[in-house]
mmCIF file of C-alpha atoms and ligand atoms in Angstrom:
data_model
loop_
_atom_site.group_PDB
_atom_site.id
_atom_site.type_symbol
_atom_site.label_atom_id
_atom_site.label_comp_id
_atom_site.label_asym_id
_atom_site.label_seq_id
_atom_site.Cartn_x
_atom_site.Cartn_y
_atom_site.Cartn_z
ATOM 1 C CA UNK A 1 -0.013 -0.073 -0.163
ATOM 2 C CA UNK A 2 1.217 3.517 -0.737
ATOM 3 C CA UNK A 3 1.982 5.898 1.791
ATOM 4 C CA UNK A 4 0.824 8.822 -0.233
ATOM 5 C CA UNK A 5 -2.393 10.261 0.590
ATOM 6 C CA UNK A 6 -5.275 8.969 -1.457
ATOM 7 C CA UNK A 7 -5.912 11.950 -3.515
ATOM 8 C CA UNK A 8 -5.758 10.762 -7.224
ATOM 9 C CA UNK A 9 -7.243 7.861 -9.153
ATOM 10 C CA UNK A 10 -3.937 7.368 -11.003
ATOM 11 C CA UNK A 11 -3.649 5.349 -14.331
ATOM 12 C CA UNK A 12 -1.638 2.235 -14.248
ATOM 13 C CA UNK A 13 1.542 3.585 -15.814
ATOM 14 C CA UNK A 14 4.887 4.928 -14.666
ATOM 15 C CA UNK A 15 6.970 7.213 -16.956
ATOM 16 C CA UNK A 16 10.828 7.612 -16.826
ATOM 17 C CA UNK A 17 11.588 9.981 -19.375
ATOM 18 C CA UNK A 18 10.238 12.050 -22.387
ATOM 19 C CA UNK A 19 11.329 13.776 -25.415
ATOM 20 C CA UNK A 20 9.007 16.323 -27.313
ATOM 21 C CA UNK A 21 5.693 14.886 -27.508
ATOM 22 C CA UNK A 22 6.700 11.562 -26.544
ATOM 23 C CA UNK A 23 6.637 9.784 -23.133
ATOM 24 C CA UNK A 24 8.361 6.686 -22.311
ATOM 25 C CA UNK A 25 7.263 4.125 -19.670
ATOM 26 C CA UNK A 26 9.409 1.955 -17.160
ATOM 27 C CA UNK A 27 9.169 -0.797 -19.810
ATOM 28 C CA UNK A 28 10.233 1.265 -22.744
ATOM 29 C CA UNK A 29 7.044 1.772 -24.308
ATOM 30 C CA UNK A 30 6.489 5.042 -26.081
ATOM 31 C CA UNK A 31 3.331 7.143 -25.860
ATOM 32 C CA UNK A 32 2.251 10.071 -27.764
ATOM 33 C CA UNK A 33 1.359 12.848 -25.261
ATOM 34 C CA UNK A 34 -2.160 14.489 -26.082
ATOM 35 C CA UNK A 35 -2.284 15.950 -22.393
ATOM 36 C CA UNK A 36 0.980 17.656 -21.789
ATOM 37 C CA UNK A 37 0.691 17.093 -18.018
ATOM 38 C CA UNK A 38 -2.693 18.940 -18.072
ATOM 39 C CA UNK A 39 -1.689 21.813 -20.162
ATOM 40 C CA UNK A 40 1.692 22.194 -18.581
ATOM 41 C CA UNK A 41 4.506 20.871 -20.768
ATOM 42 C CA UNK A 42 3.439 23.091 -23.906
ATOM 43 C CA UNK A 43 7.147 23.114 -25.170
ATOM 44 C CA UNK A 44 7.216 19.101 -24.849
ATOM 45 C CA UNK A 45 9.390 17.023 -22.730
ATOM 46 C CA UNK A 46 13.024 17.683 -21.928
ATOM 47 C CA UNK A 47 12.997 21.125 -24.237
ATOM 48 C CA UNK A 48 16.694 21.690 -24.526
ATOM 49 C CA UNK A 49 16.622 25.679 -24.014
ATOM 50 C CA UNK A 50 14.325 25.039 -20.833
ATOM 51 C CA UNK A 51 16.523 22.167 -19.512
ATOM 52 C CA UNK A 52 19.566 24.261 -20.243
ATOM 53 C CA UNK A 53 18.215 27.260 -18.306
ATOM 54 C CA UNK A 54 16.932 24.954 -15.294
ATOM 55 C CA UNK A 55 20.449 23.388 -14.998
ATOM 56 C CA UNK A 56 22.566 26.452 -15.673
ATOM 57 C CA UNK A 57 20.494 28.376 -12.808
ATOM 58 C CA UNK A 58 20.447 25.231 -10.554
ATOM 59 C CA UNK A 59 24.246 25.369 -10.463
ATOM 60 C CA UNK A 60 24.220 28.876 -9.336
ATOM 61 C CA UNK A 61 21.271 30.078 -7.030
ATOM 62 C CA UNK A 62 18.044 28.062 -6.842
ATOM 63 C CA UNK A 63 16.507 30.403 -3.905
ATOM 64 C CA UNK A 64 17.455 33.308 -1.778
ATOM 65 C CA UNK A 65 13.776 34.888 -0.911
ATOM 66 C CA UNK A 66 11.742 37.772 -1.678
ATOM 67 C CA UNK A 67 13.626 39.684 1.166
ATOM 68 C CA UNK A 68 16.054 40.526 -1.685
ATOM 69 C CA UNK A 69 16.193 41.875 -5.261
ATOM 70 C CA UNK A 70 16.025 39.075 -7.732
ATOM 71 C CA UNK A 71 17.376 39.677 -11.041
ATOM 72 C CA UNK A 72 15.858 36.476 -12.936
ATOM 73 C CA UNK A 73 12.317 37.571 -11.317
ATOM 74 C CA UNK A 74 12.719 41.172 -12.912
ATOM 75 C CA UNK A 75 13.483 39.770 -16.275
ATOM 76 C CA UNK A 76 10.598 37.241 -16.193
ATOM 77 C CA UNK A 77 8.159 40.084 -15.045
ATOM 78 C CA UNK A 78 9.405 42.175 -17.958
ATOM 79 C CA UNK A 79 8.900 39.412 -20.462
ATOM 80 C CA UNK A 80 5.582 38.291 -19.193
ATOM 81 C CA UNK A 81 4.205 41.934 -18.802
ATOM 82 C CA UNK A 82 5.230 42.576 -22.219
ATOM 83 C CA UNK A 83 3.848 39.284 -23.848
ATOM 84 C CA UNK A 84 0.554 40.031 -21.556
ATOM 85 C CA UNK A 85 0.305 43.719 -22.318
ATOM 86 C CA UNK A 86 -0.359 44.309 -18.753
ATOM 87 C CA UNK A 87 1.563 46.619 -16.206
ATOM 88 C CA UNK A 88 2.640 44.668 -13.238
ATOM 89 C CA UNK A 89 3.073 40.957 -12.074
ATOM 90 C CA UNK A 90 3.140 39.024 -8.777
ATOM 91 C CA UNK A 91 4.567 35.642 -9.026
ATOM 92 C CA UNK A 92 3.518 32.556 -7.068
ATOM 93 C CA UNK A 93 3.779 28.813 -7.339
ATOM 94 C CA UNK A 94 0.520 27.540 -8.589
ATOM 95 C CA UNK A 95 -2.714 28.329 -10.559
ATOM 96 C CA UNK A 96 -4.760 28.329 -7.380
ATOM 97 C CA UNK A 97 -2.485 30.623 -5.617
ATOM 98 C CA UNK A 98 -2.555 33.100 -8.713
ATOM 99 C CA UNK A 99 -6.261 33.254 -8.223
ATOM 100 C CA UNK A 100 -6.011 33.796 -4.449
ATOM 101 C CA UNK A 101 -3.954 36.918 -5.433
ATOM 102 C CA UNK A 102 -6.618 38.098 -7.792
ATOM 103 C CA UNK A 103 -9.362 37.516 -5.218
ATOM 104 C CA UNK A 104 -7.276 39.487 -2.762
ATOM 105 C CA UNK A 105 -6.799 42.131 -5.478
ATOM 106 C CA UNK A 106 -10.557 42.339 -6.124
ATOM 107 C CA UNK A 107 -11.296 42.684 -2.435
ATOM 108 C CA UNK A 108 -8.905 45.298 -2.007
ATOM 109 C CA UNK A 109 -10.461 47.256 -4.750
ATOM 110 C CA UNK A 110 -13.747 46.705 -3.107
ATOM 111 C CA UNK A 111 -12.645 47.852 0.404
ATOM 112 C CA UNK A 112 -11.035 50.759 -1.158
ATOM 113 C CA UNK A 113 -14.397 52.004 -2.587
ATOM 114 C CA UNK A 114 -16.097 51.700 0.592
ATOM 115 C CA UNK A 115 -17.774 48.054 0.006
ATOM 116 C CA UNK A 116 -17.455 46.193 3.508
ATOM 117 C CA UNK A 117 -18.155 42.874 2.150
ATOM 118 C CA UNK A 118 -17.108 42.803 -1.401
ATOM 119 C CA UNK A 119 -18.507 39.914 -3.876
ATOM 120 C CA UNK A 120 -17.168 38.468 -6.991
ATOM 121 C CA UNK A 121 -19.354 37.068 -9.699
ATOM 122 C CA UNK A 122 -18.126 33.532 -10.785
ATOM 123 C CA UNK A 123 -19.690 31.174 -13.484
ATOM 124 C CA UNK A 124 -21.242 27.896 -13.354
ATOM 125 C CA UNK A 125 -18.851 25.093 -14.616
ATOM 126 C CA UNK A 126 -15.926 27.262 -13.679
ATOM 127 C CA UNK A 127 -12.727 25.800 -12.297
ATOM 128 C CA UNK A 128 -10.472 27.808 -10.412
ATOM 129 C CA UNK A 129 -8.501 25.481 -8.013
ATOM 130 C CA UNK A 130 -8.418 23.497 -4.990
ATOM 131 C CA UNK A 131 -7.707 25.949 -2.103
ATOM 132 C CA UNK A 132 -10.767 26.920 0.077
ATOM 133 C CA UNK A 133 -11.324 30.385 -1.770
ATOM 134 C CA UNK A 134 -10.631 28.992 -5.199
ATOM 135 C CA UNK A 135 -12.846 25.842 -4.811
ATOM 136 C CA UNK A 136 -15.540 28.281 -3.284
ATOM 137 C CA UNK A 137 -15.180 30.170 -6.467
ATOM 138 C CA UNK A 138 -15.507 27.186 -8.685
ATOM 139 C CA UNK A 139 -18.900 26.086 -9.937
ATOM 140 C CA UNK A 140 -18.779 22.183 -9.397
ATOM 141 C CA UNK A 141 -20.293 21.117 -6.365
ATOM 142 C CA UNK A 142 -18.401 17.701 -6.442
ATOM 143 C CA UNK A 143 -15.074 19.797 -5.794
ATOM 144 C CA UNK A 144 -16.691 21.785 -2.727
ATOM 145 C CA UNK A 145 -18.772 19.061 -1.009
ATOM 146 C CA UNK A 146 -17.243 17.890 2.313
ATOM 147 C CA UNK A 147 -15.248 21.224 2.596
ATOM 148 C CA UNK A 148 -17.973 23.645 3.894
ATOM 149 C CA UNK A 149 -18.190 26.090 5.247
ATOM 150 C CA UNK A 150 -17.045 27.788 1.910
ATOM 151 C CA UNK A 151 -15.348 30.944 1.737
ATOM 152 C CA UNK A 152 -18.012 33.756 1.193
ATOM 153 C CA UNK A 153 -18.243 36.651 -1.195
ATOM 154 C CA UNK A 154 -18.886 34.748 -4.495
ATOM 155 C CA UNK A 155 -22.093 35.041 -6.306
ATOM 156 C CA UNK A 156 -22.854 32.433 -9.152
ATOM 157 C CA UNK A 157 -24.327 33.169 -12.653
ATOM 158 C CA UNK A 158 -24.841 30.966 -15.688
ATOM 159 C CA UNK A 159 -22.076 31.183 -18.268
ATOM 160 C CA UNK A 160 -22.789 33.373 -21.483
ATOM 161 C CA UNK A 161 -25.828 35.004 -19.779
ATOM 162 C CA UNK A 162 -25.207 38.749 -19.581
ATOM 163 C CA UNK A 163 -28.667 39.448 -18.441
ATOM 164 C CA UNK A 164 -28.036 37.169 -15.528
ATOM 165 C CA UNK A 165 -25.067 39.287 -14.409
ATOM 166 C CA UNK A 166 -26.783 42.738 -15.170
ATOM 167 C CA UNK A 167 -29.847 41.460 -12.800
ATOM 168 C CA UNK A 168 -26.907 40.774 -10.107
ATOM 169 C CA UNK A 169 -25.793 44.174 -10.608
ATOM 170 C CA UNK A 170 -29.083 45.872 -9.865
ATOM 171 C CA UNK A 171 -29.895 43.747 -6.714
ATOM 172 C CA UNK A 172 -26.434 43.515 -5.257
ATOM 173 C CA UNK A 173 -24.465 46.469 -4.309
ATOM 174 C CA UNK A 174 -21.467 44.594 -3.039
ATOM 175 C CA UNK A 175 -20.259 43.487 -6.513
ATOM 176 C CA UNK A 176 -16.690 44.319 -7.218
ATOM 177 C CA UNK A 177 -15.284 41.983 -9.796
ATOM 178 C CA UNK A 178 -16.307 39.540 -12.146
ATOM 179 C CA UNK A 179 -13.913 36.184 -12.450
ATOM 180 C CA UNK A 180 -14.003 33.536 -15.316
ATOM 181 C CA UNK A 181 -12.096 31.233 -17.623
ATOM 182 C CA UNK A 182 -12.573 32.707 -21.237
ATOM 183 C CA UNK A 183 -12.254 29.198 -22.159
ATOM 184 C CA UNK A 184 -13.577 26.828 -19.581
ATOM 185 C CA UNK A 185 -11.219 24.016 -19.132
ATOM 186 C CA UNK A 186 -12.073 21.383 -16.477
ATOM 187 C CA UNK A 187 -15.620 22.443 -17.176
ATOM 188 C CA UNK A 188 -15.422 20.640 -20.703
ATOM 189 C CA UNK A 189 -13.487 23.064 -23.221
ATOM 190 C CA UNK A 190 -16.136 25.895 -23.310
ATOM 191 C CA UNK A 191 -14.671 29.001 -25.049
ATOM 192 C CA UNK A 192 -17.303 31.528 -23.919
ATOM 193 C CA UNK A 193 -19.124 33.475 -26.547
ATOM 194 C CA UNK A 194 -16.995 36.437 -27.690
ATOM 195 C CA UNK A 195 -19.831 39.068 -27.661
ATOM 196 C CA UNK A 196 -20.680 37.985 -24.184
ATOM 197 C CA UNK A 197 -17.220 38.600 -23.205
ATOM 198 C CA UNK A 198 -17.132 42.119 -24.980
ATOM 199 C CA UNK A 199 -20.272 42.992 -23.362
ATOM 200 C CA UNK A 200 -19.165 42.071 -19.963
ATOM 201 C CA UNK A 201 -16.090 44.111 -20.285
ATOM 202 C CA UNK A 202 -18.239 47.105 -21.068
ATOM 203 C CA UNK A 203 -20.536 46.279 -18.094
ATOM 204 C CA UNK A 204 -17.341 46.038 -15.683
ATOM 205 C CA UNK A 205 -16.084 49.331 -17.109
ATOM 206 C CA UNK A 206 -19.333 51.070 -16.395
ATOM 207 C CA UNK A 207 -19.742 49.506 -12.890
ATOM 208 C CA UNK A 208 -15.935 50.091 -11.879
ATOM 209 C CA UNK A 209 -15.922 46.339 -11.312
ATOM 210 C CA UNK A 210 -12.631 44.502 -11.943
ATOM 211 C CA UNK A 211 -12.708 41.820 -14.847
ATOM 212 C CA UNK A 212 -10.614 38.880 -14.085
ATOM 213 C CA UNK A 213 -9.762 36.268 -16.545
ATOM 214 C CA UNK A 214 -8.346 32.809 -15.431
ATOM 215 C CA UNK A 215 -5.813 31.903 -18.305
ATOM 216 C CA UNK A 216 -4.212 29.425 -16.105
ATOM 217 C CA UNK A 217 -4.815 26.640 -18.616
ATOM 218 C CA UNK A 218 -5.771 28.586 -21.773
ATOM 219 C CA UNK A 219 -2.553 30.822 -21.410
ATOM 220 C CA UNK A 220 1.088 30.564 -22.591
ATOM 221 C CA UNK A 221 0.537 29.955 -26.207
ATOM 222 C CA UNK A 222 -1.956 27.252 -26.064
ATOM 223 C CA UNK A 223 -4.950 29.143 -27.855
ATOM 224 C CA UNK A 224 -3.039 30.654 -30.759
ATOM 225 C CA UNK A 225 -1.910 33.764 -29.046
ATOM 226 C CA UNK A 226 -0.017 34.246 -25.771
ATOM 227 C CA UNK A 227 -3.131 34.707 -23.873
ATOM 228 C CA UNK A 228 -6.659 34.036 -25.307
ATOM 229 C CA UNK A 229 -7.919 37.533 -24.732
ATOM 230 C CA UNK A 230 -5.365 38.904 -27.243
ATOM 231 C CA UNK A 231 -7.903 37.324 -29.872
ATOM 232 C CA UNK A 232 -10.782 39.234 -28.249
ATOM 233 C CA UNK A 233 -9.515 42.767 -28.994
ATOM 234 C CA UNK A 234 -9.456 43.949 -25.369
ATOM 235 C CA UNK A 235 -7.515 43.091 -22.063
ATOM 236 C CA UNK A 236 -9.128 42.147 -18.625
ATOM 237 C CA UNK A 237 -8.001 44.189 -15.628
ATOM 238 C CA UNK A 238 -6.378 40.905 -14.104
ATOM 239 C CA UNK A 239 -5.065 37.701 -15.806
ATOM 240 C CA UNK A 240 -4.012 34.865 -13.916
ATOM 241 C CA UNK A 241 -1.830 31.993 -15.317
ATOM 242 C CA UNK A 242 0.634 29.012 -14.154
ATOM 243 C CA UNK A 243 0.648 25.708 -15.833
ATOM 244 C CA UNK A 244 2.824 26.042 -18.816
ATOM 245 C CA UNK A 245 4.532 29.228 -17.513
ATOM 246 C CA UNK A 246 7.366 27.121 -16.462
ATOM 247 C CA UNK A 247 6.810 24.066 -18.821
ATOM 248 C CA UNK A 248 6.739 21.971 -15.654
ATOM 249 C CA UNK A 249 8.670 23.932 -12.943
ATOM 250 C CA UNK A 250 6.182 25.150 -10.553
ATOM 251 C CA UNK A 251 5.543 28.838 -11.150
ATOM 252 C CA UNK A 252 2.104 30.980 -11.104
ATOM 253 C CA UNK A 253 1.369 34.559 -12.072
ATOM 254 C CA UNK A 254 -1.176 37.266 -11.421
ATOM 255 C CA UNK A 255 -0.984 40.043 -13.921
ATOM 256 C CA UNK A 256 -2.915 43.529 -13.554
ATOM 257 C CA UNK A 257 -3.098 46.754 -15.530
ATOM 258 C CA UNK A 258 -4.344 50.097 -14.527
ATOM 259 C CA UNK A 259 -5.891 50.536 -11.084
ATOM 260 C CA UNK A 260 -5.622 47.014 -10.300
ATOM 261 C CA UNK A 261 -1.903 46.831 -10.892
ATOM 262 C CA UNK A 262 -1.223 49.442 -8.012
ATOM 263 C CA UNK A 263 -3.459 48.035 -5.398
ATOM 264 C CA UNK A 264 -0.844 45.753 -3.425
ATOM 265 C CA UNK A 265 1.674 47.567 -1.306
ATOM 266 C CA UNK A 266 4.225 45.807 1.115
ATOM 267 C CA UNK A 267 2.538 43.537 3.647
ATOM 268 C CA UNK A 268 -0.281 42.821 1.704
ATOM 269 C CA UNK A 269 0.734 39.556 -0.074
ATOM 270 C CA UNK A 270 3.612 37.442 -0.441
ATOM 271 C CA UNK A 271 5.047 33.740 -1.030
ATOM 272 C CA UNK A 272 8.315 32.346 0.311
ATOM 273 C CA UNK A 273 9.141 30.559 -2.972
ATOM 274 C CA UNK A 274 7.120 32.832 -5.323
ATOM 275 C CA UNK A 275 9.218 33.734 -8.121
ATOM 276 C CA UNK A 276 12.639 32.156 -6.992
ATOM 277 C CA UNK A 277 15.585 32.234 -9.306
ATOM 278 C CA UNK A 278 14.865 28.674 -10.355
ATOM 279 C CA UNK A 279 11.441 29.277 -11.363
ATOM 280 C CA UNK A 280 12.013 32.290 -13.126
ATOM 281 C CA UNK A 281 15.005 31.042 -15.084
ATOM 282 C CA UNK A 282 12.656 28.366 -16.399
ATOM 283 C CA UNK A 283 9.793 30.704 -17.022
ATOM 284 C CA UNK A 284 12.141 33.210 -18.953
ATOM 285 C CA UNK A 285 13.342 30.251 -21.091
ATOM 286 C CA UNK A 286 9.698 29.212 -21.954
ATOM 287 C CA UNK A 287 8.611 32.847 -22.789
ATOM 288 C CA UNK A 288 11.842 33.179 -25.085
ATOM 289 C CA UNK A 289 10.901 30.148 -27.035
ATOM 290 C CA UNK A 290 7.233 30.838 -27.187
ATOM 291 C CA UNK A 291 7.681 34.487 -28.494
ATOM 292 C CA UNK A 292 10.991 34.069 -30.612
ATOM 293 C CA UNK A 293 9.523 30.848 -32.549
ATOM 294 C CA UNK A 294 5.918 31.843 -33.078
ATOM 295 C CA UNK A 295 5.170 28.640 -31.265
ATOM 296 C CA UNK A 296 1.536 29.701 -30.613
ATOM 297 C CA UNK A 297 0.740 30.008 -34.165
ATOM 298 C CA UNK A 298 1.157 26.266 -34.350
ATOM 299 C CA UNK A 299 -1.699 25.562 -32.004
ATOM 300 C CA UNK A 300 -4.690 26.041 -34.370
ATOM 301 C CA UNK A 301 -2.634 24.360 -37.214
ATOM 302 C CA UNK A 302 -1.982 21.287 -35.127
ATOM 303 C CA UNK A 303 -5.488 21.259 -33.735
ATOM 304 C CA UNK A 304 -6.924 21.214 -37.257
ATOM 305 C CA UNK A 305 -4.814 17.922 -37.963
ATOM 306 C CA UNK A 306 -5.737 16.226 -34.740
ATOM 307 C CA UNK A 307 -9.568 16.743 -35.656
ATOM 308 C CA UNK A 308 -9.243 16.013 -39.402
ATOM 309 C CA UNK A 309 -7.541 12.665 -38.840
ATOM 310 C CA UNK A 310 -9.872 11.888 -36.028
ATOM 311 C CA UNK A 311 -12.769 12.571 -37.992
ATOM 312 C CA UNK A 312 -11.854 10.582 -41.076
ATOM 313 C CA UNK A 313 -11.250 7.534 -38.886
ATOM 314 C CA UNK A 314 -14.118 7.725 -36.544
ATOM 315 C CA UNK A 315 -17.019 5.652 -37.478
ATOM 316 C CA UNK A 316 -19.790 6.659 -35.125
ATOM 317 C CA UNK A 317 -20.328 10.380 -35.752
ATOM 318 C CA UNK A 318 -23.742 10.282 -34.328
ATOM 319 C CA UNK A 319 -22.132 9.616 -30.845
ATOM 320 C CA UNK A 320 -20.414 12.985 -30.678
ATOM 321 C CA UNK A 321 -22.697 15.334 -29.075
ATOM 322 C CA UNK A 322 -20.121 18.319 -29.650
ATOM 323 C CA UNK A 323 -16.837 19.314 -30.804
ATOM 324 C CA UNK A 324 -15.264 22.432 -29.038
ATOM 325 C CA UNK A 325 -11.864 24.059 -29.584
ATOM 326 C CA UNK A 326 -9.768 27.077 -28.902
ATOM 327 C CA UNK A 327 -6.321 26.457 -30.345
ATOM 328 C CA UNK A 328 -4.984 23.538 -28.848
ATOM 329 C CA UNK A 329 -7.555 23.009 -26.299
ATOM 330 C CA UNK A 330 -9.930 20.446 -27.812
ATOM 331 C CA UNK A 331 -13.239 18.997 -26.390
ATOM 332 C CA UNK A 332 -14.868 16.195 -27.834
ATOM 333 C CA UNK A 333 -18.164 15.762 -25.992
ATOM 334 C CA UNK A 334 -19.751 12.260 -26.430
ATOM 335 C CA UNK A 335 -23.492 11.066 -25.815
ATOM 336 C CA UNK A 336 -22.329 9.245 -22.644
ATOM 337 C CA UNK A 337 -19.752 9.121 -20.039
ATOM 338 C CA UNK A 338 -16.512 8.070 -21.389
ATOM 339 C CA UNK A 339 -14.082 8.023 -18.235
ATOM 340 C CA UNK A 340 -12.622 4.594 -19.064
ATOM 341 C CA UNK A 341 -11.383 5.781 -22.520
ATOM 342 C CA UNK A 342 -8.294 7.273 -20.813
ATOM 343 C CA UNK A 343 -7.249 3.701 -19.820
ATOM 344 C CA UNK A 344 -8.109 2.276 -22.994
ATOM 345 C CA UNK A 345 -5.894 5.046 -24.886
ATOM 346 C CA UNK A 346 -2.839 3.973 -22.858
ATOM 347 C CA UNK A 347 -2.918 0.466 -24.366
ATOM 348 C CA UNK A 348 -3.368 2.194 -27.771
ATOM 349 C CA UNK A 349 -0.169 4.220 -26.979
ATOM 350 C CA UNK A 350 -1.701 7.609 -26.572
ATOM 351 C CA UNK A 351 -2.418 9.909 -23.464
ATOM 352 C CA UNK A 352 -5.801 11.462 -23.354
ATOM 353 C CA UNK A 353 -7.758 12.855 -20.549
ATOM 354 C CA UNK A 354 -11.643 12.941 -19.895
ATOM 355 C CA UNK A 355 -13.195 15.820 -18.295
ATOM 356 C CA UNK A 356 -16.737 16.747 -17.234
ATOM 357 C CA UNK A 357 -17.743 13.245 -17.301
ATOM 358 C CA UNK A 358 -18.404 12.857 -20.884
ATOM 359 C CA UNK A 359 -15.877 15.049 -22.700
ATOM 360 C CA UNK A 360 -12.693 13.695 -24.244
ATOM 361 C CA UNK A 361 -10.171 16.595 -23.461
ATOM 362 C CA UNK A 362 -6.977 16.928 -25.807
ATOM 363 C CA UNK A 363 -4.011 19.389 -24.777
ATOM 364 C CA UNK A 364 -1.182 18.346 -26.782
ATOM 365 C CA UNK A 365 2.195 20.064 -26.774
ATOM 366 C CA UNK A 366 2.832 22.991 -29.093
ATOM 367 C CA UNK A 367 5.860 21.346 -30.261
ATOM 368 C CA UNK A 368 4.093 18.197 -31.504
ATOM 369 C CA UNK A 369 5.033 17.153 -35.434
ATOM 370 C CA UNK A 370 2.219 17.384 -37.999
ATOM 371 C CA UNK A 371 2.481 13.627 -38.462
ATOM 372 C CA UNK A 372 2.205 13.160 -34.688
ATOM 373 C CA UNK A 373 -0.842 15.091 -34.537
ATOM 374 C CA UNK A 374 -2.368 12.975 -37.272
ATOM 375 C CA UNK A 375 -1.399 9.991 -35.461
ATOM 376 C CA UNK A 376 -3.028 11.127 -32.242
ATOM 377 C CA UNK A 377 -6.236 11.951 -33.978
ATOM 378 C CA UNK A 378 -6.297 8.409 -35.824
ATOM 379 C CA UNK A 379 -5.254 6.218 -32.741
ATOM 380 C CA UNK A 380 -7.939 8.407 -30.745
ATOM 381 C CA UNK A 381 -10.722 7.246 -33.233
ATOM 382 C CA UNK A 382 -9.584 3.896 -33.103
ATOM 383 C CA UNK A 383 -9.693 3.682 -29.454
ATOM 384 C CA UNK A 384 -13.196 5.183 -29.252
ATOM 385 C CA UNK A 385 -14.377 3.124 -32.195
ATOM 386 C CA UNK A 386 -13.378 -0.198 -30.391
ATOM 387 C CA UNK A 387 -14.807 1.028 -27.019
ATOM 388 C CA UNK A 388 -18.182 1.803 -28.511
ATOM 389 C CA UNK A 389 -18.361 -1.510 -30.528
ATOM 390 C CA UNK A 390 -17.114 -3.772 -27.445
ATOM 391 C CA UNK A 391 -19.393 -1.910 -24.920
ATOM 392 C CA UNK A 392 -22.738 -0.785 -24.197
ATOM 393 C CA UNK A 393 -22.967 3.100 -24.902
ATOM 394 C CA UNK A 394 -23.492 2.513 -28.493
ATOM 395 C CA UNK A 395 -26.680 0.406 -28.036
ATOM 396 C CA UNK A 396 -27.939 2.953 -25.483
ATOM 397 C CA UNK A 397 -27.547 5.936 -28.232
ATOM 398 C CA UNK A 398 -29.092 3.897 -31.115
HETATM 399 N N1 PLP B 1 -7.853 27.673 -13.108
HETATM 400 C C1 PLP B 1 -7.752 26.739 -14.044
HETATM 401 C C2 PLP B 1 -8.487 27.382 -15.254
HETATM 402 C C3 PLP B 1 -7.106 25.533 -13.971
HETATM 403 O O1 PLP B 1 -7.210 24.756 -15.259
HETATM 404 C C4 PLP B 1 -6.499 25.158 -12.811
HETATM 405 C C5 PLP B 1 -5.816 23.819 -13.059
HETATM 406 O O2 PLP B 1 -6.175 22.871 -13.620
HETATM 407 C C6 PLP B 1 -6.352 26.035 -11.969
HETATM 408 C C7 PLP B 1 -6.981 27.142 -11.817
HETATM 409 C C8 PLP B 1 -5.628 25.432 -10.715
HETATM 410 O O3 PLP B 1 -4.271 25.432 -10.960
HETATM 411 P P1 PLP B 1 -3.400 24.735 -10.201
HETATM 412 O O4 PLP B 1 -3.619 23.119 -10.065
HETATM 413 O O5 PLP B 1 -2.034 24.881 -10.393
HETATM 414 O O6 PLP B 1 -3.525 24.960 -8.518
#
């Protein structure tokens, strides 16, 4: 029996190393990575520039604390604020922590305006993390159940429903911010309507609410631009990211522009590890590669290859409820629960993920080769074909 706490339902495979879009298990079998460690290794495994930056930094200075100036943190901050078109950044170690910082900024903004009990509007099907505040902001009862009392100060609205938010605005004078994922990831890859997001931006401006985008999963080149909002033609006040920022070295970031960027003062927030030299060296190398090699432009092209080959080999089109995509965030929603597909895919030599019960989620690395993308789509189709032909879901849908 493992002495690890029982927090994950792990698949029966152990990886020893990887290269690009391939991972190898302890028996030497190769797997095509369609998950990227859940949108983390956007530059693939063992990327030479990232590995070199980590080794070099590790051999000089790993950590010194935020009691002192850290050159590599300043450099990473300049790169990230430039890429994001934001004014300032706070570095932390994970997505949940980045969202905690954003929630604190929103509350501080409210308190400054004289709102004693500031409220943040959040959406149904949202996922913002597992800390107490972020699970309270998350729109999934399964994640909250057992951990009550939840953190107060969140008001829930259905996604893509501007009227619902306008109604909240008229009845709740405590609202100070709206926080959402412009592409809901764990919720099943749902890009929110662009008109809805633009109207929300305008509403936030009128109400002096902060608009917070959680781009922890959709950021860092995954959707075709560094951040997804750069395709929308406007910026949020605050954006959070983590996951692929360090390509596997833990680092998170909360960025802000305008008044939101000036809210924190010494003593308001902090993190022992946040933005340490090692994490920042990794993030700098990642940002260098993504910006200099136009890596994000590969996202829609690769997604097209995956989907085209999936669709040409998949035999049961009527079993697909909806296909959704934003760059290399792909959701294939099926007519029934399909959790067991991830295990079956392993036998086929591909790594996939199932989210929201019935949605195959693909998040391949941006460095994947065209042929590998086609192979991923083809092998996925084969896996789902066999599953449907051998088990009952097909009869249920017929
Ligand atoms: N927000 C979003 C959109 C996420 O996808 C995740 C993780 O899946 C988180 C927040 C939480 O990030 P972390 O697991 O690094 O705390």
